[in-house]
Short mmCIF file of C-alpha atoms in Angstrom, two decimals:
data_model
loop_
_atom_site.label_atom_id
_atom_site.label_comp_id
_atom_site.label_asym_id
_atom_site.label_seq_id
_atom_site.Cartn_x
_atom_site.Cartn_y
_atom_site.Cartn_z
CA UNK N 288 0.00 0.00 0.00
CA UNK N 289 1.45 3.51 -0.99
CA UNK N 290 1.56 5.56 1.97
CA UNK N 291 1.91 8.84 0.01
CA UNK N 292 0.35 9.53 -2.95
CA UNK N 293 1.78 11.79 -5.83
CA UNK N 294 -0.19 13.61 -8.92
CA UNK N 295 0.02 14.10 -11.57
CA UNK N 296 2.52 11.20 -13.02
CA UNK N 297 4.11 13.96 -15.25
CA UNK N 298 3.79 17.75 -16.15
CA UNK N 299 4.49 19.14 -18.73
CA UNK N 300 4.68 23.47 -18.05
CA UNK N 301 5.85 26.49 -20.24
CA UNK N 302 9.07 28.49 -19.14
CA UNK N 303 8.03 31.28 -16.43
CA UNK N 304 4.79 29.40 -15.43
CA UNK N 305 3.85 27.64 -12.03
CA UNK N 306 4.49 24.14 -11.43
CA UNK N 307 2.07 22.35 -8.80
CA UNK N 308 2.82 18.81 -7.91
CA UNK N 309 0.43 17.20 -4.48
CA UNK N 310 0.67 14.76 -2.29
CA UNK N 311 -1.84 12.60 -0.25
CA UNK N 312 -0.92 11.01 3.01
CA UNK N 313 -3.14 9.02 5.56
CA UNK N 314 -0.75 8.37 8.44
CA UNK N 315 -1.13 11.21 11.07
CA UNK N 316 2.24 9.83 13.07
CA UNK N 317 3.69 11.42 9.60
CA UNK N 318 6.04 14.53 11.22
CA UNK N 319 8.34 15.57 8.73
CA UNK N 320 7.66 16.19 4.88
CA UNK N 321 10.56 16.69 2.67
CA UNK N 322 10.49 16.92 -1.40
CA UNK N 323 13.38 15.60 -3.30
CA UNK N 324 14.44 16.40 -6.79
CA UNK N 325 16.19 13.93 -8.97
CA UNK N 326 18.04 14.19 -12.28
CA UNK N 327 18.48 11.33 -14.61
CA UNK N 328 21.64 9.00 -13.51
CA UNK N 329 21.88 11.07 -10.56
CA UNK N 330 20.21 10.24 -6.53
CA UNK N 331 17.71 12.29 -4.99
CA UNK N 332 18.81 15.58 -3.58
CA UNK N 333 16.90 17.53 -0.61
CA UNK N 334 14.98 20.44 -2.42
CA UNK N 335 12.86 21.64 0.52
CA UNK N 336 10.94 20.53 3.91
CA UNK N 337 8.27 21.11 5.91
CA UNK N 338 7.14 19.92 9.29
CA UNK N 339 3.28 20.01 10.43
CA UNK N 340 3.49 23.22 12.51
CA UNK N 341 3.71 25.42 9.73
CA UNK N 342 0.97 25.38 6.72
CA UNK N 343 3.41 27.09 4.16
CA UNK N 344 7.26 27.17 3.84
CA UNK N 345 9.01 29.50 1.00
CA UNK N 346 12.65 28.78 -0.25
CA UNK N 347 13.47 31.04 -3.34
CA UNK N 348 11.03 29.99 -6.22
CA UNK N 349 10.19 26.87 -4.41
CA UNK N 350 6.75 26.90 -1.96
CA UNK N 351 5.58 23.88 0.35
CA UNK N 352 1.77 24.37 1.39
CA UNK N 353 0.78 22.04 3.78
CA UNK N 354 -2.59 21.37 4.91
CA UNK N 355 -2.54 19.07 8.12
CA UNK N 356 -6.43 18.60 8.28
CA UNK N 357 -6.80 17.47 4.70
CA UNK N 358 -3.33 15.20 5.15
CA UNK N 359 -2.44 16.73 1.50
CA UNK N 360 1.00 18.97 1.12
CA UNK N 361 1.89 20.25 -2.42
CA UNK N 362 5.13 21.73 -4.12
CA UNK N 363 5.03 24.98 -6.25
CA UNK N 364 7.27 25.87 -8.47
CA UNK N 365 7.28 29.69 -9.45
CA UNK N 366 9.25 31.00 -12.57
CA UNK N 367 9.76 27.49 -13.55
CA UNK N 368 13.07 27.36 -15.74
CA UNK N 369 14.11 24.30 -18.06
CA UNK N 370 16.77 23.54 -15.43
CA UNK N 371 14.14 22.14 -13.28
CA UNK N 372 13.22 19.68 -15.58
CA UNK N 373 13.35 16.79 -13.03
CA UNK N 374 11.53 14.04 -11.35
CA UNK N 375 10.47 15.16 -8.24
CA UNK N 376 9.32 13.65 -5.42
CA UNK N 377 7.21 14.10 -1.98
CA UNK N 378 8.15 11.68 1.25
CA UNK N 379 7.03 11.40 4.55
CA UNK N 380 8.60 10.19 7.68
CA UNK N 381 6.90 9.30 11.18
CA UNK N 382 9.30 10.72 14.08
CA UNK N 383 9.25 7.02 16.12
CA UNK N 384 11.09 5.30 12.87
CA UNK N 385 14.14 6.15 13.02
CA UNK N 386 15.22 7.46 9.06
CA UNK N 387 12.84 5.51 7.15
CA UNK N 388 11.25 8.16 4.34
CA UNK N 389 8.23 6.77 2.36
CA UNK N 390 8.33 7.97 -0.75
CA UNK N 391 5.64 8.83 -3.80
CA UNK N 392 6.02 7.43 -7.07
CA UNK N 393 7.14 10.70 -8.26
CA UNK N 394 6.73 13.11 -11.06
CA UNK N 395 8.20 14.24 -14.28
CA UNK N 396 8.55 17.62 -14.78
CA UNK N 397 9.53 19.09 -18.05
CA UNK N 398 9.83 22.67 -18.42
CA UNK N 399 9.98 23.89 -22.00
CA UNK N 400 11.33 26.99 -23.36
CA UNK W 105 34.70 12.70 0.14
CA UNK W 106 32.41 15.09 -1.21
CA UNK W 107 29.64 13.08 -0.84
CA UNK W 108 28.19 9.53 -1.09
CA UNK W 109 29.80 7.17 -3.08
CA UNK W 110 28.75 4.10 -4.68
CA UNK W 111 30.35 1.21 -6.65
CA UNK W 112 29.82 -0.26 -9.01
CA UNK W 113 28.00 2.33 -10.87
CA UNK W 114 26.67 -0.32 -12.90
CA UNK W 115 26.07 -4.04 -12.49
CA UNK W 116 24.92 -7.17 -14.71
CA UNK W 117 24.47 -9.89 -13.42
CA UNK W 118 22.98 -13.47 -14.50
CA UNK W 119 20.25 -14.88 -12.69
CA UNK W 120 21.53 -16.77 -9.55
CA UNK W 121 24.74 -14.85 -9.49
CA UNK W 122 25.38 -13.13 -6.24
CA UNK W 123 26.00 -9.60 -6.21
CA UNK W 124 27.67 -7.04 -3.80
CA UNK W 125 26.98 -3.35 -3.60
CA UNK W 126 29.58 -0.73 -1.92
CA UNK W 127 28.48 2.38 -0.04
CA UNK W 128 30.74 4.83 1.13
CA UNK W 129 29.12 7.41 3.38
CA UNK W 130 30.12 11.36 3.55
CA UNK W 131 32.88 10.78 6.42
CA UNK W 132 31.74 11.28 10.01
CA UNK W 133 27.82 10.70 8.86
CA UNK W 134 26.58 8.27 12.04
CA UNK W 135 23.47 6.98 9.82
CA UNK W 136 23.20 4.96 6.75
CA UNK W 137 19.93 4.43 4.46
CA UNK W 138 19.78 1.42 1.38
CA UNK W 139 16.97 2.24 -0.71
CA UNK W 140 15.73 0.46 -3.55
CA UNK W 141 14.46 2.78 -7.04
CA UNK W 142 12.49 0.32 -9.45
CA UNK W 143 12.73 2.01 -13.18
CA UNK W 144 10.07 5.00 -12.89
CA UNK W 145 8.98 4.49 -9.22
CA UNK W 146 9.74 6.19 -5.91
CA UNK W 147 12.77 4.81 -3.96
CA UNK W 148 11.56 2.21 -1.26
CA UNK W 149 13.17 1.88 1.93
CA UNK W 150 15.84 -1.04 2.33
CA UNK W 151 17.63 -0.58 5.47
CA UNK W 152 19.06 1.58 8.10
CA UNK W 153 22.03 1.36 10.03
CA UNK W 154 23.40 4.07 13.23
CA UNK W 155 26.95 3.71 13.14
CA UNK W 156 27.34 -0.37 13.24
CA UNK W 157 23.77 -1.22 14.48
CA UNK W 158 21.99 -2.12 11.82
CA UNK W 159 18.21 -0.80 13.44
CA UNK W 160 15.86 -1.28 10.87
CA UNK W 161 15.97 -4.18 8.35
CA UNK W 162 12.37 -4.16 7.80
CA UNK W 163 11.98 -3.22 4.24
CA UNK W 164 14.67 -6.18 2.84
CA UNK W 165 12.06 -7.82 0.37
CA UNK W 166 13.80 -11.53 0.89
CA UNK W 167 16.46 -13.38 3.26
CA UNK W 168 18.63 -13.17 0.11
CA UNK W 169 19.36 -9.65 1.03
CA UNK W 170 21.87 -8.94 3.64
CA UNK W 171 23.71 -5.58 4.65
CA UNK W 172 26.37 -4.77 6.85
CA UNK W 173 28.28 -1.97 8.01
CA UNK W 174 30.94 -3.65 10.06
CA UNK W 175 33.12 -0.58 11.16
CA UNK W 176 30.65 1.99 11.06
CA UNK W 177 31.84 3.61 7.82
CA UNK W 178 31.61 1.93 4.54
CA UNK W 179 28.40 -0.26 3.76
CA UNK W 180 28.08 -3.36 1.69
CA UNK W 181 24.77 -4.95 0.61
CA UNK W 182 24.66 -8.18 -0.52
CA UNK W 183 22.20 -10.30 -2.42
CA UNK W 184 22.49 -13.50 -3.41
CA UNK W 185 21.04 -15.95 -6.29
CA UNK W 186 19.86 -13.05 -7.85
CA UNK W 187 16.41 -13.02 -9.31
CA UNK W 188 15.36 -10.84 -12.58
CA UNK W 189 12.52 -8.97 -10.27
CA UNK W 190 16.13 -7.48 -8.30
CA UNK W 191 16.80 -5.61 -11.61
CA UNK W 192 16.85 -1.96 -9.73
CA UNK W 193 18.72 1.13 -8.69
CA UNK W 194 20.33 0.69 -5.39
CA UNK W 195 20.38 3.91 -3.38
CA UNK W 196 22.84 4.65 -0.35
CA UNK W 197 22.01 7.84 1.60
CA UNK W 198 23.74 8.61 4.84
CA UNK W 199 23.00 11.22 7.65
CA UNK W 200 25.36 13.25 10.34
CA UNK W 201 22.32 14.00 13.20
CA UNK W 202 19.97 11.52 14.26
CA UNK W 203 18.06 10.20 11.31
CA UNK W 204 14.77 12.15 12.54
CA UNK W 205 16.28 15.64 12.45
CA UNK W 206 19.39 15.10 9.55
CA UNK W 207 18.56 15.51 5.86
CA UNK W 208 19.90 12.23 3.45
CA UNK W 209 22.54 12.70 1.28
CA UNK W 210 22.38 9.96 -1.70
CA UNK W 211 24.75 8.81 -3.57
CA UNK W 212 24.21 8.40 -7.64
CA UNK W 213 23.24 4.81 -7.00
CA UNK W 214 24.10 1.34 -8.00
CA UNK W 215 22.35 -0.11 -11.62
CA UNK W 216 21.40 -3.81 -11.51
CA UNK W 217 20.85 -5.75 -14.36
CA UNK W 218 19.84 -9.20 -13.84
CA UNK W 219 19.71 -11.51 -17.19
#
């Protein structure tokens, strides 16, 4: 069973415009919400986090909204630029398990000039 | 290093071969992550060692797989008779706090191919 759900599978978004990518959780022991952004042949890298004290977390042109009573966070991406073209993805973490990050299935972002 | 490093990039190996994957951590990092990437999925959770102790072995799919981290540093994970369905990225990510507080650092990860 995936314990966090990511939409849309891919997205495709003009150069300058917004890209929105959500997530769906059900676990409320989830504590710590990071997104990671991964080029081909390359591992995951931290882009941003957010825990569940906060609704809304801003680092440059990248935005975490969270929204604890829905269980739903989502990534925006403002000015997008074709060097994000990436596959992102959301995760989740519960505080009592030590390290373990589930993560969504991820989405493909191209960003085209 | 610089960061996480992982050998052999890239792997083929023939069903029932066994196979062994290197991880070396960012030096001083006390925790260590295996993750597993299928081709166009998320990565899924292998197993987690704090310095030697190997805490959470929960998400090794069969008793083929086996990891270790004898001295605390470098990481090896094993599997053996290899089966086509291990055909995967292998992801090593490692920590300096207390894996609820520290971001992961991955390495580039280890391709395997099994025929």
């Amino acid at each position: 069973q995936q314990q966090v759900k990511q939409s849309p599978q891919s997205l495709i978004v003009q150069k300058g415009g917004i890209s929105i990518i959500n997530c769906a959780y059900e676990n409320t022991a989830f504590d710590y919400f990071p997104w990671y952004q991964q080029f081909p042949g390359k591992g995951p890298a931290l882009l941003i986090a957010i825990r569940p004290d906060v609704s809304e977390k801003k680092e440059g042109r990248f935005t975490i909204s969270f929204n604890k009573s829905a269980k739903q966070f989502s990534l925006h991406i403002m000015d997008s630029q074709p060097g994000d073209s990436a596959t992102y993805f959301c995760a989740a973490r519960r505080g009592s398990t030590l390290g373990r990050l589930y993560f969504g299935r991820g989405t493909q972002l191209t960003v085209w000039p | 290093g610089a960061g996480v490093s992982q050998s052999p990039r890239y792997k083929v190996a023939k069903r029932g071969q066994d196979v062994a994957l290197r991880c070396d951590p960012i030096s001083g990092h006390v925790s260590l992550f295996w993750y597993q990437q299928a081709l166009g999925q998320g990565p899924e959770f292998l197993t987690y060692f704090q310095n030697e102790a190997q805490l959470d072995k929960s998400g090794l799919p069969s008793d083929r797989f086996f990891a270790e981290r004898p001295e605390g540093s470098v990481s090896t994970l094993k599997i053996q008779r290899t089966q086509q369905e291990d055909s995967a990225v292998y992801l090593c990510a490692s920590s300096y706090e207390g894996a609820n507080t520290g971001e992961l650092f991955f390495g580039e990860g280890s391709r395997l191919t099994v025929l």
